[in-house]
mmCIF file of C-alpha atoms and ligand atoms in Angstrom:
data_model
loop_
_atom_site.group_PDB
_atom_site.id
_atom_site.type_symbol
_atom_site.label_atom_id
_atom_site.label_comp_id
_atom_site.label_asym_id
_atom_site.label_seq_id
_atom_site.Cartn_x
_atom_site.Cartn_y
_atom_site.Cartn_z
ATOM 1 C CA UNK A 1 0.006 -0.045 0.113
ATOM 2 C CA UNK A 2 1.104 3.446 -0.822
ATOM 3 C CA UNK A 3 2.178 5.581 2.097
ATOM 4 C CA UNK A 4 0.521 8.975 2.514
ATOM 5 C CA UNK A 5 2.208 11.699 0.997
ATOM 6 C CA UNK A 6 3.382 14.744 2.918
ATOM 7 C CA UNK A 7 2.211 17.947 1.255
ATOM 8 C CA UNK A 8 5.175 20.399 0.603
ATOM 9 C CA UNK A 9 5.903 23.606 -0.878
ATOM 10 C CA UNK A 10 7.707 22.868 -4.222
ATOM 11 C CA UNK A 11 9.421 25.229 -6.968
ATOM 12 C CA UNK A 12 9.416 24.378 -10.472
ATOM 13 C CA UNK A 13 12.071 26.534 -12.342
ATOM 14 C CA UNK A 14 11.310 27.089 -16.147
ATOM 15 C CA UNK A 15 7.458 27.212 -17.471
ATOM 16 C CA UNK A 16 8.072 25.583 -20.811
ATOM 17 C CA UNK A 17 6.560 22.703 -21.562
ATOM 18 C CA UNK A 18 7.835 20.030 -19.349
ATOM 19 C CA UNK A 19 8.142 22.139 -16.094
ATOM 20 C CA UNK A 20 4.609 23.000 -16.466
ATOM 21 C CA UNK A 21 3.464 19.513 -17.140
ATOM 22 C CA UNK A 22 5.548 18.333 -13.989
ATOM 23 C CA UNK A 23 3.967 21.265 -11.798
ATOM 24 C CA UNK A 24 0.770 19.879 -12.594
ATOM 25 C CA UNK A 25 1.965 16.540 -11.146
ATOM 26 C CA UNK A 26 3.121 17.925 -8.200
ATOM 27 C CA UNK A 27 -0.145 19.895 -7.754
ATOM 28 C CA UNK A 28 -2.285 16.511 -8.605
ATOM 29 C CA UNK A 29 -0.247 15.031 -5.517
ATOM 30 C CA UNK A 30 -1.425 18.123 -3.467
ATOM 31 C CA UNK A 31 1.922 19.823 -3.048
ATOM 32 C CA UNK A 32 1.926 23.898 -3.103
ATOM 33 C CA UNK A 33 3.374 24.216 -6.188
ATOM 34 C CA UNK A 34 5.128 27.514 -7.648
ATOM 35 C CA UNK A 35 6.148 27.682 -11.267
ATOM 36 C CA UNK A 36 8.751 30.348 -11.968
ATOM 37 C CA UNK A 37 9.385 31.267 -15.675
ATOM 38 C CA UNK A 38 10.983 34.732 -17.083
ATOM 39 C CA UNK A 39 8.107 35.935 -19.021
ATOM 40 C CA UNK A 40 5.605 38.260 -17.252
ATOM 41 C CA UNK A 41 2.958 37.996 -19.640
ATOM 42 C CA UNK A 42 3.151 33.976 -19.670
ATOM 43 C CA UNK A 43 3.293 34.130 -15.981
ATOM 44 C CA UNK A 44 0.260 36.226 -15.585
ATOM 45 C CA UNK A 45 -1.574 33.932 -17.965
ATOM 46 C CA UNK A 46 -0.752 30.997 -15.553
ATOM 47 C CA UNK A 47 -2.264 33.166 -12.788
ATOM 48 C CA UNK A 48 -5.327 34.351 -14.352
ATOM 49 C CA UNK A 49 -6.582 31.912 -16.931
ATOM 50 C CA UNK A 50 -4.571 28.916 -15.641
ATOM 51 C CA UNK A 51 -3.275 28.034 -18.961
ATOM 52 C CA UNK A 52 0.085 28.113 -20.547
ATOM 53 C CA UNK A 53 -1.238 28.142 -24.286
ATOM 54 C CA UNK A 54 2.024 28.515 -26.020
ATOM 55 C CA UNK A 55 3.837 25.318 -24.219
ATOM 56 C CA UNK A 56 0.664 23.226 -23.325
ATOM 57 C CA UNK A 57 -2.227 24.329 -25.761
ATOM 58 C CA UNK A 58 -6.015 23.368 -24.566
ATOM 59 C CA UNK A 59 -4.592 22.286 -21.202
ATOM 60 C CA UNK A 60 -6.092 24.020 -17.858
ATOM 61 C CA UNK A 61 -3.794 23.828 -14.937
ATOM 62 C CA UNK A 62 -4.741 23.052 -11.309
ATOM 63 C CA UNK A 63 -5.482 26.410 -9.310
ATOM 64 C CA UNK A 64 -2.753 25.367 -6.726
ATOM 65 C CA UNK A 65 -0.019 26.060 -9.224
ATOM 66 C CA UNK A 66 1.151 29.517 -8.754
ATOM 67 C CA UNK A 67 3.240 31.617 -11.193
ATOM 68 C CA UNK A 68 6.260 33.636 -10.199
ATOM 69 C CA UNK A 69 8.528 35.987 -12.068
ATOM 70 C CA UNK A 70 10.791 36.524 -9.010
ATOM 71 C CA UNK A 71 12.935 34.202 -8.653
ATOM 72 C CA UNK A 72 13.858 34.881 -4.625
ATOM 73 C CA UNK A 73 10.030 34.682 -3.869
ATOM 74 C CA UNK A 74 9.680 31.288 -5.950
ATOM 75 C CA UNK A 75 12.422 29.753 -3.690
ATOM 76 C CA UNK A 76 11.708 31.584 -0.054
ATOM 77 C CA UNK A 77 10.831 28.622 2.035
ATOM 78 C CA UNK A 78 11.365 25.857 -0.290
ATOM 79 C CA UNK A 79 13.995 23.035 0.531
ATOM 80 C CA UNK A 80 13.247 21.282 -3.261
ATOM 81 C CA UNK A 81 13.314 22.808 -6.387
ATOM 82 C CA UNK A 82 12.700 21.059 -9.897
ATOM 83 C CA UNK A 83 15.092 22.475 -12.495
ATOM 84 C CA UNK A 84 13.171 22.566 -15.709
ATOM 85 C CA UNK A 85 14.845 24.941 -18.131
ATOM 86 C CA UNK A 86 17.176 23.934 -21.548
ATOM 87 C CA UNK A 87 20.634 22.527 -20.589
ATOM 88 C CA UNK A 88 22.111 25.865 -21.910
ATOM 89 C CA UNK A 89 20.279 27.846 -19.539
ATOM 90 C CA UNK A 90 21.032 26.042 -16.539
ATOM 91 C CA UNK A 91 24.265 27.732 -15.531
ATOM 92 C CA UNK A 92 22.498 31.171 -15.893
ATOM 93 C CA UNK A 93 19.608 30.120 -13.657
ATOM 94 C CA UNK A 94 21.817 28.309 -11.043
ATOM 95 C CA UNK A 95 24.214 31.760 -11.044
ATOM 96 C CA UNK A 96 20.964 33.792 -10.157
ATOM 97 C CA UNK A 97 19.777 31.326 -7.476
ATOM 98 C CA UNK A 98 23.358 31.368 -5.745
ATOM 99 C CA UNK A 99 22.985 35.351 -5.554
ATOM 100 C CA UNK A 100 20.332 35.257 -2.822
ATOM 101 C CA UNK A 101 19.659 31.732 -1.733
ATOM 102 C CA UNK A 102 20.743 30.992 2.028
ATOM 103 C CA UNK A 103 19.474 27.711 2.732
ATOM 104 C CA UNK A 104 20.511 24.324 1.387
ATOM 105 C CA UNK A 105 18.334 23.017 -1.818
ATOM 106 C CA UNK A 106 17.796 19.543 -3.046
ATOM 107 C CA UNK A 107 17.819 20.372 -6.905
ATOM 108 C CA UNK A 108 15.873 17.738 -9.002
ATOM 109 C CA UNK A 109 17.079 18.220 -12.645
ATOM 110 C CA UNK A 110 14.888 17.306 -15.592
ATOM 111 C CA UNK A 111 16.887 18.451 -18.580
ATOM 112 C CA UNK A 112 18.385 16.243 -21.241
ATOM 113 C CA UNK A 113 21.945 17.010 -22.551
ATOM 114 C CA UNK A 114 25.519 17.481 -22.021
ATOM 115 C CA UNK A 115 27.194 20.450 -22.016
ATOM 116 C CA UNK A 116 29.578 20.810 -25.201
ATOM 117 C CA UNK A 117 33.527 21.507 -24.492
ATOM 118 C CA UNK A 118 33.338 20.943 -20.680
ATOM 119 C CA UNK A 119 31.470 17.542 -21.378
ATOM 120 C CA UNK A 120 29.825 17.703 -18.097
ATOM 121 C CA UNK A 121 26.459 16.096 -17.249
ATOM 122 C CA UNK A 122 24.072 18.026 -15.808
ATOM 123 C CA UNK A 123 24.335 16.873 -12.465
ATOM 124 C CA UNK A 124 27.929 17.831 -12.544
ATOM 125 C CA UNK A 125 27.357 21.337 -13.809
ATOM 126 C CA UNK A 126 24.921 21.681 -10.864
ATOM 127 C CA UNK A 127 27.565 20.407 -8.619
ATOM 128 C CA UNK A 128 29.909 23.019 -10.228
ATOM 129 C CA UNK A 129 27.806 25.761 -9.947
ATOM 130 C CA UNK A 130 26.321 25.548 -6.603
ATOM 131 C CA UNK A 131 28.551 25.995 -3.513
ATOM 132 C CA UNK A 132 28.343 23.038 -1.321
ATOM 133 C CA UNK A 133 26.498 24.473 1.567
ATOM 134 C CA UNK A 134 23.852 25.397 -0.602
ATOM 135 C CA UNK A 135 23.285 21.990 -2.118
ATOM 136 C CA UNK A 136 21.465 19.225 -0.069
ATOM 137 C CA UNK A 137 21.180 16.474 -2.868
ATOM 138 C CA UNK A 138 21.053 16.626 -6.815
ATOM 139 C CA UNK A 139 18.369 14.330 -8.379
ATOM 140 C CA UNK A 140 17.807 13.585 -11.764
ATOM 141 C CA UNK A 141 14.193 12.582 -13.005
ATOM 142 C CA UNK A 142 14.492 11.047 -16.741
ATOM 143 C CA UNK A 143 12.115 8.537 -18.943
ATOM 144 C CA UNK A 144 9.914 8.237 -21.765
ATOM 145 C CA UNK A 145 7.724 11.109 -20.838
ATOM 146 C CA UNK A 146 6.213 13.659 -23.509
ATOM 147 C CA UNK A 147 4.648 16.914 -21.672
ATOM 148 C CA UNK A 148 1.656 16.834 -23.804
ATOM 149 C CA UNK A 149 0.549 13.326 -22.517
ATOM 150 C CA UNK A 150 1.695 13.960 -18.909
ATOM 151 C CA UNK A 151 -0.502 17.189 -18.989
ATOM 152 C CA UNK A 152 -3.578 14.753 -20.339
ATOM 153 C CA UNK A 153 -2.823 12.635 -17.085
ATOM 154 C CA UNK A 154 -1.926 9.522 -19.744
ATOM 155 C CA UNK A 155 -0.088 6.850 -18.032
ATOM 156 C CA UNK A 156 3.686 7.527 -17.884
ATOM 157 C CA UNK A 157 6.752 6.004 -16.400
ATOM 158 C CA UNK A 158 9.918 7.531 -15.467
ATOM 159 C CA UNK A 159 13.185 6.984 -13.239
ATOM 160 C CA UNK A 160 14.876 9.192 -10.606
ATOM 161 C CA UNK A 161 18.389 8.726 -9.706
ATOM 162 C CA UNK A 162 20.750 10.268 -7.308
ATOM 163 C CA UNK A 163 24.022 9.382 -5.442
ATOM 164 C CA UNK A 164 22.124 9.088 -1.953
ATOM 165 C CA UNK A 165 19.252 6.419 -2.723
ATOM 166 C CA UNK A 166 17.252 7.789 0.190
ATOM 167 C CA UNK A 167 17.004 11.339 -1.793
ATOM 168 C CA UNK A 168 15.672 9.382 -4.899
ATOM 169 C CA UNK A 169 13.256 7.811 -3.036
ATOM 170 C CA UNK A 170 12.001 11.142 -1.314
ATOM 171 C CA UNK A 171 11.521 12.164 -5.110
ATOM 172 C CA UNK A 172 9.858 9.276 -6.182
ATOM 173 C CA UNK A 173 7.302 9.636 -3.249
ATOM 174 C CA UNK A 174 6.912 13.673 -4.266
ATOM 175 C CA UNK A 175 5.929 12.810 -8.039
ATOM 176 C CA UNK A 176 4.169 9.396 -7.803
ATOM 177 C CA UNK A 177 0.725 8.900 -8.530
ATOM 178 C CA UNK A 178 -1.579 6.923 -10.545
ATOM 179 C CA UNK A 179 -0.978 8.148 -13.766
ATOM 180 C CA UNK A 180 2.683 9.027 -13.136
ATOM 181 C CA UNK A 181 4.632 6.065 -12.017
ATOM 182 C CA UNK A 182 8.170 6.851 -10.660
ATOM 183 C CA UNK A 183 11.076 4.107 -10.542
ATOM 184 C CA UNK A 184 14.292 4.376 -8.876
ATOM 185 C CA UNK A 185 18.073 3.609 -10.341
ATOM 186 C CA UNK A 186 21.028 4.191 -8.070
ATOM 187 C CA UNK A 187 23.042 4.541 -11.788
ATOM 188 C CA UNK A 188 22.976 8.422 -12.217
ATOM 189 C CA UNK A 189 25.580 8.168 -15.168
ATOM 190 C CA UNK A 190 23.552 5.808 -17.090
ATOM 191 C CA UNK A 191 20.345 7.795 -16.376
ATOM 192 C CA UNK A 192 22.009 11.154 -17.537
ATOM 193 C CA UNK A 193 23.666 9.624 -20.681
ATOM 194 C CA UNK A 194 20.778 7.721 -21.896
ATOM 195 C CA UNK A 195 18.407 10.654 -21.554
ATOM 196 C CA UNK A 196 20.677 13.007 -23.046
ATOM 197 C CA UNK A 197 22.125 11.064 -26.121
ATOM 198 C CA UNK A 198 18.688 9.595 -27.374
ATOM 199 C CA UNK A 199 18.111 12.848 -28.828
ATOM 200 C CA UNK A 200 20.920 12.484 -31.185
ATOM 201 C CA UNK A 201 19.146 9.228 -32.231
ATOM 202 C CA UNK A 202 15.798 10.974 -32.437
ATOM 203 C CA UNK A 203 16.885 13.724 -34.803
ATOM 204 C CA UNK A 204 18.600 10.550 -36.930
ATOM 205 C CA UNK A 205 15.123 9.038 -36.918
ATOM 206 C CA UNK A 206 13.588 11.984 -38.167
ATOM 207 C CA UNK A 207 15.839 12.492 -40.907
ATOM 208 C CA UNK A 208 15.379 9.000 -41.746
ATOM 209 C CA UNK A 209 11.692 9.513 -42.156
ATOM 210 C CA UNK A 210 12.208 12.523 -43.722
ATOM 211 C CA UNK A 211 14.199 11.208 -46.399
ATOM 212 C CA UNK A 212 10.976 8.563 -46.932
ATOM 213 C CA UNK A 213 12.950 5.469 -45.469
ATOM 214 C CA UNK A 214 10.819 3.237 -43.600
ATOM 215 C CA UNK A 215 10.508 1.170 -40.385
ATOM 216 C CA UNK A 216 13.366 -1.015 -40.962
ATOM 217 C CA UNK A 217 15.850 1.995 -40.771
ATOM 218 C CA UNK A 218 14.341 3.438 -38.082
ATOM 219 C CA UNK A 219 14.431 0.080 -36.127
ATOM 220 C CA UNK A 220 17.885 -0.037 -37.167
ATOM 221 C CA UNK A 221 18.466 3.557 -35.981
ATOM 222 C CA UNK A 222 17.209 2.689 -32.557
ATOM 223 C CA UNK A 223 18.761 -0.260 -32.135
ATOM 224 C CA UNK A 224 22.274 0.443 -33.327
ATOM 225 C CA UNK A 225 21.749 3.958 -31.769
ATOM 226 C CA UNK A 226 21.336 2.111 -28.488
ATOM 227 C CA UNK A 227 24.390 0.091 -28.783
ATOM 228 C CA UNK A 228 26.650 3.217 -29.181
ATOM 229 C CA UNK A 229 24.959 5.115 -26.330
ATOM 230 C CA UNK A 230 25.618 2.165 -24.155
ATOM 231 C CA UNK A 231 29.054 1.664 -25.395
ATOM 232 C CA UNK A 232 29.992 5.331 -24.138
ATOM 233 C CA UNK A 233 27.791 5.336 -21.205
ATOM 234 C CA UNK A 234 29.842 2.289 -20.100
ATOM 235 C CA UNK A 235 33.320 3.612 -20.609
ATOM 236 C CA UNK A 236 32.063 6.568 -18.564
ATOM 237 C CA UNK A 237 30.979 4.372 -15.990
ATOM 238 C CA UNK A 238 27.338 3.439 -16.383
ATOM 239 C CA UNK A 239 25.790 0.045 -15.893
ATOM 240 C CA UNK A 240 25.060 -1.719 -18.829
ATOM 241 C CA UNK A 241 21.382 -2.627 -17.343
ATOM 242 C CA UNK A 242 20.227 1.001 -17.152
ATOM 243 C CA UNK A 243 20.087 0.891 -21.052
ATOM 244 C CA UNK A 244 17.595 -1.730 -21.360
ATOM 245 C CA UNK A 245 15.353 0.230 -19.178
ATOM 246 C CA UNK A 246 13.372 3.204 -19.008
ATOM 247 C CA UNK A 247 16.063 6.056 -19.652
ATOM 248 C CA UNK A 248 17.644 3.809 -22.510
ATOM 249 C CA UNK A 249 15.308 1.966 -24.726
ATOM 250 C CA UNK A 250 12.302 3.404 -23.147
ATOM 251 C CA UNK A 251 13.007 6.894 -24.267
ATOM 252 C CA UNK A 252 14.505 5.897 -27.283
ATOM 253 C CA UNK A 253 11.155 4.423 -28.497
ATOM 254 C CA UNK A 254 9.391 7.284 -27.589
ATOM 255 C CA UNK A 255 11.311 9.903 -29.011
ATOM 256 C CA UNK A 256 12.249 8.457 -32.213
ATOM 257 C CA UNK A 257 8.393 7.372 -32.810
ATOM 258 C CA UNK A 258 6.418 10.130 -31.602
ATOM 259 C CA UNK A 259 4.910 13.266 -33.303
ATOM 260 C CA UNK A 260 5.465 15.035 -30.078
ATOM 261 C CA UNK A 261 9.013 14.567 -30.177
ATOM 262 C CA UNK A 262 10.838 18.162 -30.932
ATOM 263 C CA UNK A 263 13.937 16.171 -31.810
ATOM 264 C CA UNK A 264 12.292 13.848 -34.297
ATOM 265 C CA UNK A 265 10.538 16.916 -35.995
ATOM 266 C CA UNK A 266 13.330 19.014 -36.186
ATOM 267 C CA UNK A 267 15.121 15.792 -37.990
ATOM 268 C CA UNK A 268 12.402 15.236 -40.341
ATOM 269 C CA UNK A 269 12.437 18.675 -41.324
ATOM 270 C CA UNK A 270 16.252 18.251 -42.194
ATOM 271 C CA UNK A 271 15.413 14.855 -43.931
ATOM 272 C CA UNK A 272 13.016 16.900 -46.122
ATOM 273 C CA UNK A 273 15.947 19.546 -47.079
ATOM 274 C CA UNK A 274 15.584 22.385 -44.600
ATOM 275 C CA UNK A 275 18.275 24.037 -43.427
ATOM 276 C CA UNK A 276 19.246 23.530 -39.376
ATOM 277 C CA UNK A 277 18.751 27.482 -38.433
ATOM 278 C CA UNK A 278 15.544 27.531 -40.180
ATOM 279 C CA UNK A 279 14.319 24.371 -38.486
ATOM 280 C CA UNK A 280 15.213 25.551 -35.453
ATOM 281 C CA UNK A 281 13.719 28.998 -35.880
ATOM 282 C CA UNK A 282 10.314 27.268 -36.843
ATOM 283 C CA UNK A 283 10.560 24.910 -33.721
ATOM 284 C CA UNK A 284 10.062 27.808 -30.814
ATOM 285 C CA UNK A 285 10.967 24.970 -28.359
ATOM 286 C CA UNK A 286 14.284 23.528 -27.397
ATOM 287 C CA UNK A 287 15.822 20.834 -29.447
ATOM 288 C CA UNK A 288 18.407 19.597 -27.038
ATOM 289 C CA UNK A 289 19.788 16.787 -29.727
ATOM 290 C CA UNK A 290 21.443 19.652 -31.469
ATOM 291 C CA UNK A 291 23.830 20.564 -28.994
ATOM 292 C CA UNK A 292 24.208 17.261 -27.479
ATOM 293 C CA UNK A 293 25.433 15.852 -30.948
ATOM 294 C CA UNK A 294 28.455 18.190 -30.493
ATOM 295 C CA UNK A 295 28.992 17.266 -26.758
ATOM 296 C CA UNK A 296 28.830 13.183 -27.657
ATOM 297 C CA UNK A 297 31.008 13.615 -30.668
ATOM 298 C CA UNK A 298 33.343 14.843 -28.452
ATOM 299 C CA UNK A 299 32.774 12.283 -25.822
ATOM 300 C CA UNK A 300 33.253 9.730 -28.394
ATOM 301 C CA UNK A 301 37.010 11.232 -29.167
ATOM 302 C CA UNK A 302 37.866 11.556 -25.528
ATOM 303 C CA UNK A 303 36.528 7.964 -24.416
ATOM 304 C CA UNK A 304 37.725 6.396 -27.822
ATOM 305 C CA UNK A 305 34.506 4.780 -28.474
ATOM 306 C CA UNK A 306 32.926 4.173 -31.902
ATOM 307 C CA UNK A 307 29.577 6.364 -32.393
ATOM 308 C CA UNK A 308 28.901 5.993 -36.151
ATOM 309 C CA UNK A 309 25.393 7.426 -35.929
ATOM 310 C CA UNK A 310 26.710 10.544 -33.821
ATOM 311 C CA UNK A 311 29.294 11.020 -35.988
ATOM 312 C CA UNK A 312 27.386 11.143 -39.365
ATOM 313 C CA UNK A 313 24.843 13.456 -37.532
ATOM 314 C CA UNK A 314 27.597 15.516 -36.277
ATOM 315 C CA UNK A 315 28.635 15.904 -40.037
ATOM 316 C CA UNK A 316 25.150 16.854 -41.187
ATOM 317 C CA UNK A 317 24.284 19.521 -38.627
ATOM 318 C CA UNK A 318 27.903 20.978 -38.295
ATOM 319 C CA UNK A 319 29.843 20.196 -41.565
ATOM 320 C CA UNK A 320 27.131 20.653 -44.298
ATOM 321 C CA UNK A 321 26.956 16.896 -45.061
ATOM 322 C CA UNK A 322 23.863 15.635 -47.225
ATOM 323 C CA UNK A 323 21.515 13.578 -45.148
ATOM 324 C CA UNK A 324 21.376 11.045 -47.857
ATOM 325 C CA UNK A 325 25.028 10.735 -48.275
ATOM 326 C CA UNK A 326 25.306 10.466 -44.226
ATOM 327 C CA UNK A 327 23.121 7.360 -44.547
ATOM 328 C CA UNK A 328 24.884 5.868 -47.406
ATOM 329 C CA UNK A 329 28.054 6.429 -45.476
ATOM 330 C CA UNK A 330 26.607 4.605 -42.418
ATOM 331 C CA UNK A 331 25.338 1.539 -44.628
ATOM 332 C CA UNK A 332 28.690 1.165 -46.400
ATOM 333 C CA UNK A 333 31.113 1.046 -43.152
ATOM 334 C CA UNK A 334 33.489 -2.032 -42.903
ATOM 335 C CA UNK A 335 31.438 -4.932 -41.707
ATOM 336 C CA UNK A 336 31.437 -5.979 -38.131
ATOM 337 C CA UNK A 337 30.038 -7.612 -35.093
ATOM 338 C CA UNK A 338 26.835 -6.678 -33.235
ATOM 339 C CA UNK A 339 27.760 -6.994 -29.378
ATOM 340 C CA UNK A 340 31.378 -7.568 -29.231
ATOM 341 C CA UNK A 341 32.684 -4.008 -28.754
ATOM 342 C CA UNK A 342 30.317 -3.537 -25.489
ATOM 343 C CA UNK A 343 31.370 -7.046 -24.518
ATOM 344 C CA UNK A 344 35.199 -6.025 -24.734
ATOM 345 C CA UNK A 345 34.413 -2.535 -22.948
ATOM 346 C CA UNK A 346 32.648 -4.594 -20.069
ATOM 347 C CA UNK A 347 35.681 -7.286 -20.110
ATOM 348 C CA UNK A 348 38.120 -4.386 -19.695
ATOM 349 C CA UNK A 349 36.001 -2.673 -16.920
ATOM 350 C CA UNK A 350 35.883 -5.819 -14.934
ATOM 351 C CA UNK A 351 39.569 -6.552 -15.177
ATOM 352 C CA UNK A 352 40.215 -2.957 -13.635
HETATM 353 N N1 NDP B 1 9.129 18.545 -23.287
HETATM 354 C C1 NDP B 1 9.006 17.394 -22.852
HETATM 355 O O1 NDP B 1 7.972 16.646 -23.204
HETATM 356 C C2 NDP B 1 10.158 16.859 -22.204
HETATM 357 C C3 NDP B 1 11.363 17.998 -21.796
HETATM 358 N N2 NDP B 1 12.314 17.227 -21.185
HETATM 359 C C4 NDP B 1 13.751 18.179 -21.061
HETATM 360 O O2 NDP B 1 13.409 19.153 -20.249
HETATM 361 C C5 NDP B 1 14.203 20.578 -20.415
HETATM 362 C C6 NDP B 1 13.103 21.571 -20.657
HETATM 363 O O3 NDP B 1 12.720 21.329 -21.930
HETATM 364 P P1 NDP B 1 11.136 21.786 -22.314
HETATM 365 O O4 NDP B 1 10.379 22.153 -21.281
HETATM 366 O O5 NDP B 1 10.376 20.676 -22.994
HETATM 367 O O6 NDP B 1 11.387 23.242 -23.178
HETATM 368 P P2 NDP B 1 10.766 24.411 -23.735
HETATM 369 O O7 NDP B 1 11.286 24.669 -25.038
HETATM 370 O O8 NDP B 1 8.992 23.962 -23.780
HETATM 371 O O9 NDP B 1 10.438 25.247 -22.519
HETATM 372 C C7 NDP B 1 11.778 26.013 -22.282
HETATM 373 C C8 NDP B 1 11.321 26.930 -20.952
HETATM 374 O O10 NDP B 1 12.776 27.478 -20.277
HETATM 375 C C9 NDP B 1 12.769 28.855 -20.558
HETATM 376 N N3 NDP B 1 13.902 29.459 -20.345
HETATM 377 C C10 NDP B 1 14.808 29.026 -21.929
HETATM 378 N N4 NDP B 1 16.233 29.765 -21.237
HETATM 379 C C11 NDP B 1 15.937 30.442 -19.958
HETATM 380 C C12 NDP B 1 16.644 31.186 -19.491
HETATM 381 N N5 NDP B 1 17.807 31.492 -19.769
HETATM 382 N N6 NDP B 1 16.390 31.456 -18.316
HETATM 383 C C13 NDP B 1 14.894 31.045 -17.668
HETATM 384 N N7 NDP B 1 13.949 30.537 -18.604
HETATM 385 C C14 NDP B 1 14.710 30.133 -19.710
HETATM 386 C C15 NDP B 1 11.922 29.038 -21.728
HETATM 387 O O11 NDP B 1 11.229 30.438 -21.976
HETATM 388 P P3 NDP B 1 10.759 31.194 -22.948
HETATM 389 O O12 NDP B 1 9.320 30.832 -23.279
HETATM 390 O O13 NDP B 1 11.158 32.839 -22.878
HETATM 391 O O14 NDP B 1 11.711 30.800 -24.274
HETATM 392 C C16 NDP B 1 10.664 28.120 -21.645
HETATM 393 O O15 NDP B 1 9.695 28.648 -20.574
HETATM 394 C C17 NDP B 1 15.016 19.958 -22.042
HETATM 395 O O16 NDP B 1 15.927 19.826 -21.286
HETATM 396 C C18 NDP B 1 13.983 18.910 -22.453
HETATM 397 O O17 NDP B 1 14.770 17.883 -22.994
HETATM 398 C C19 NDP B 1 12.381 16.395 -20.523
HETATM 399 C C20 NDP B 1 11.228 15.409 -20.828
HETATM 400 C C21 NDP B 1 10.111 15.561 -21.758
HETATM 401 O O1 13P B 2 12.598 13.465 -23.681
HETATM 402 C C1 13P B 2 11.480 13.730 -24.129
HETATM 403 C C2 13P B 2 10.403 12.720 -23.958
HETATM 404 O O2 13P B 2 10.935 11.870 -22.903
HETATM 405 C C3 13P B 2 11.048 14.812 -24.966
HETATM 406 O O3 13P B 2 11.764 14.837 -26.099
HETATM 407 P P1 13P B 2 11.909 15.972 -27.346
HETATM 408 O O4 13P B 2 12.767 17.192 -26.665
HETATM 409 O O5 13P B 2 12.311 15.088 -28.201
HETATM 410 O O6 13P B 2 10.399 16.385 -27.508
#
């Protein structure tokens, strides 16, 4: 039987699609939910009509969700915040918080990215930006979960992970409900790498569909995409098992096959011949996979791991390679084995 939840004051930082949908989950669980955004007219809309039309059209938010534009007010007396801004905004938002925050925070991040050049995962960026006396715990929440479906209260499953499993279980209790089932996993590296890198494969799947290729090609991208994500993740210290879970294959399936996916949609336009900047301008929402491709390409070099799909996408996005030529390049690679590379990495890890 489920333990009765204690109602908390919780702040969600970032009023885009995912922050707003997660605020609804917290509100459904009876938590006093503050939703911070930097756009005053959007926050006024949330507080007056209880809608966020730009990001979640036709959805009515529970009235217990209160919008804030003032960050110190949004965090006053709060012990747990949900950080729901795109990866590239994370440092900027944390720098603002550090200026006024006095009490330690548990930061639950829900973003899916890797920082190019530093090659840090998001929990590592948070640990770098937050002085240790202001940081109780960092928890990651990830998994196959489009905001559009969560806001309709359709059944959804996600995973939370943290170095301290007590913290992860506390966040599991905060979010779990009849529509939103939350699992725990102690493998922070695997959860963060799977969530971030699936966006690369979703872009590639969109390109494949845009080129007019079919289900065979998409299944190949999902499966071989998972293989290269797992190869890198395991080299970085992740458990191979995590990639067969919600934040691995689960998120790959949803992002590569759903019309809700911004990464798939952006890829689809690229496959149809549109230019990257034009595609990003049209999307109006974050397409994390673009920056993550750059970061993963750099990680593959650093860890000396073969990531052919990531390399092909890097060529399309940043070096003007024609998508059809990139696919031809992938299909004409030297013949190879299916699982030996990962098996070798596992062997060398266990020999250490
Ligand atoms: N949408 C989804 O279904 C899911 C998304 N995610 C992840 O969640 C993260 C956020 O994505 P999502 O909500 O979808 O993105 P959206 O593009 O829908 O919204 C992003 C929000 O962040 C705000 N923002 C951007 N830059 C800043 C900044 N510098 N300071 C303050 N606010 C800023 C935007 O404001 P403005 O409106 O002014 O641009 C907007 O409110 C991403 O990493 C994504 O991968 C994870 C799971 C599901
Ligand atoms: O991470 C997501 C679903 O789990 C959202 O994916 P997109 O950013 O591609 O929309």
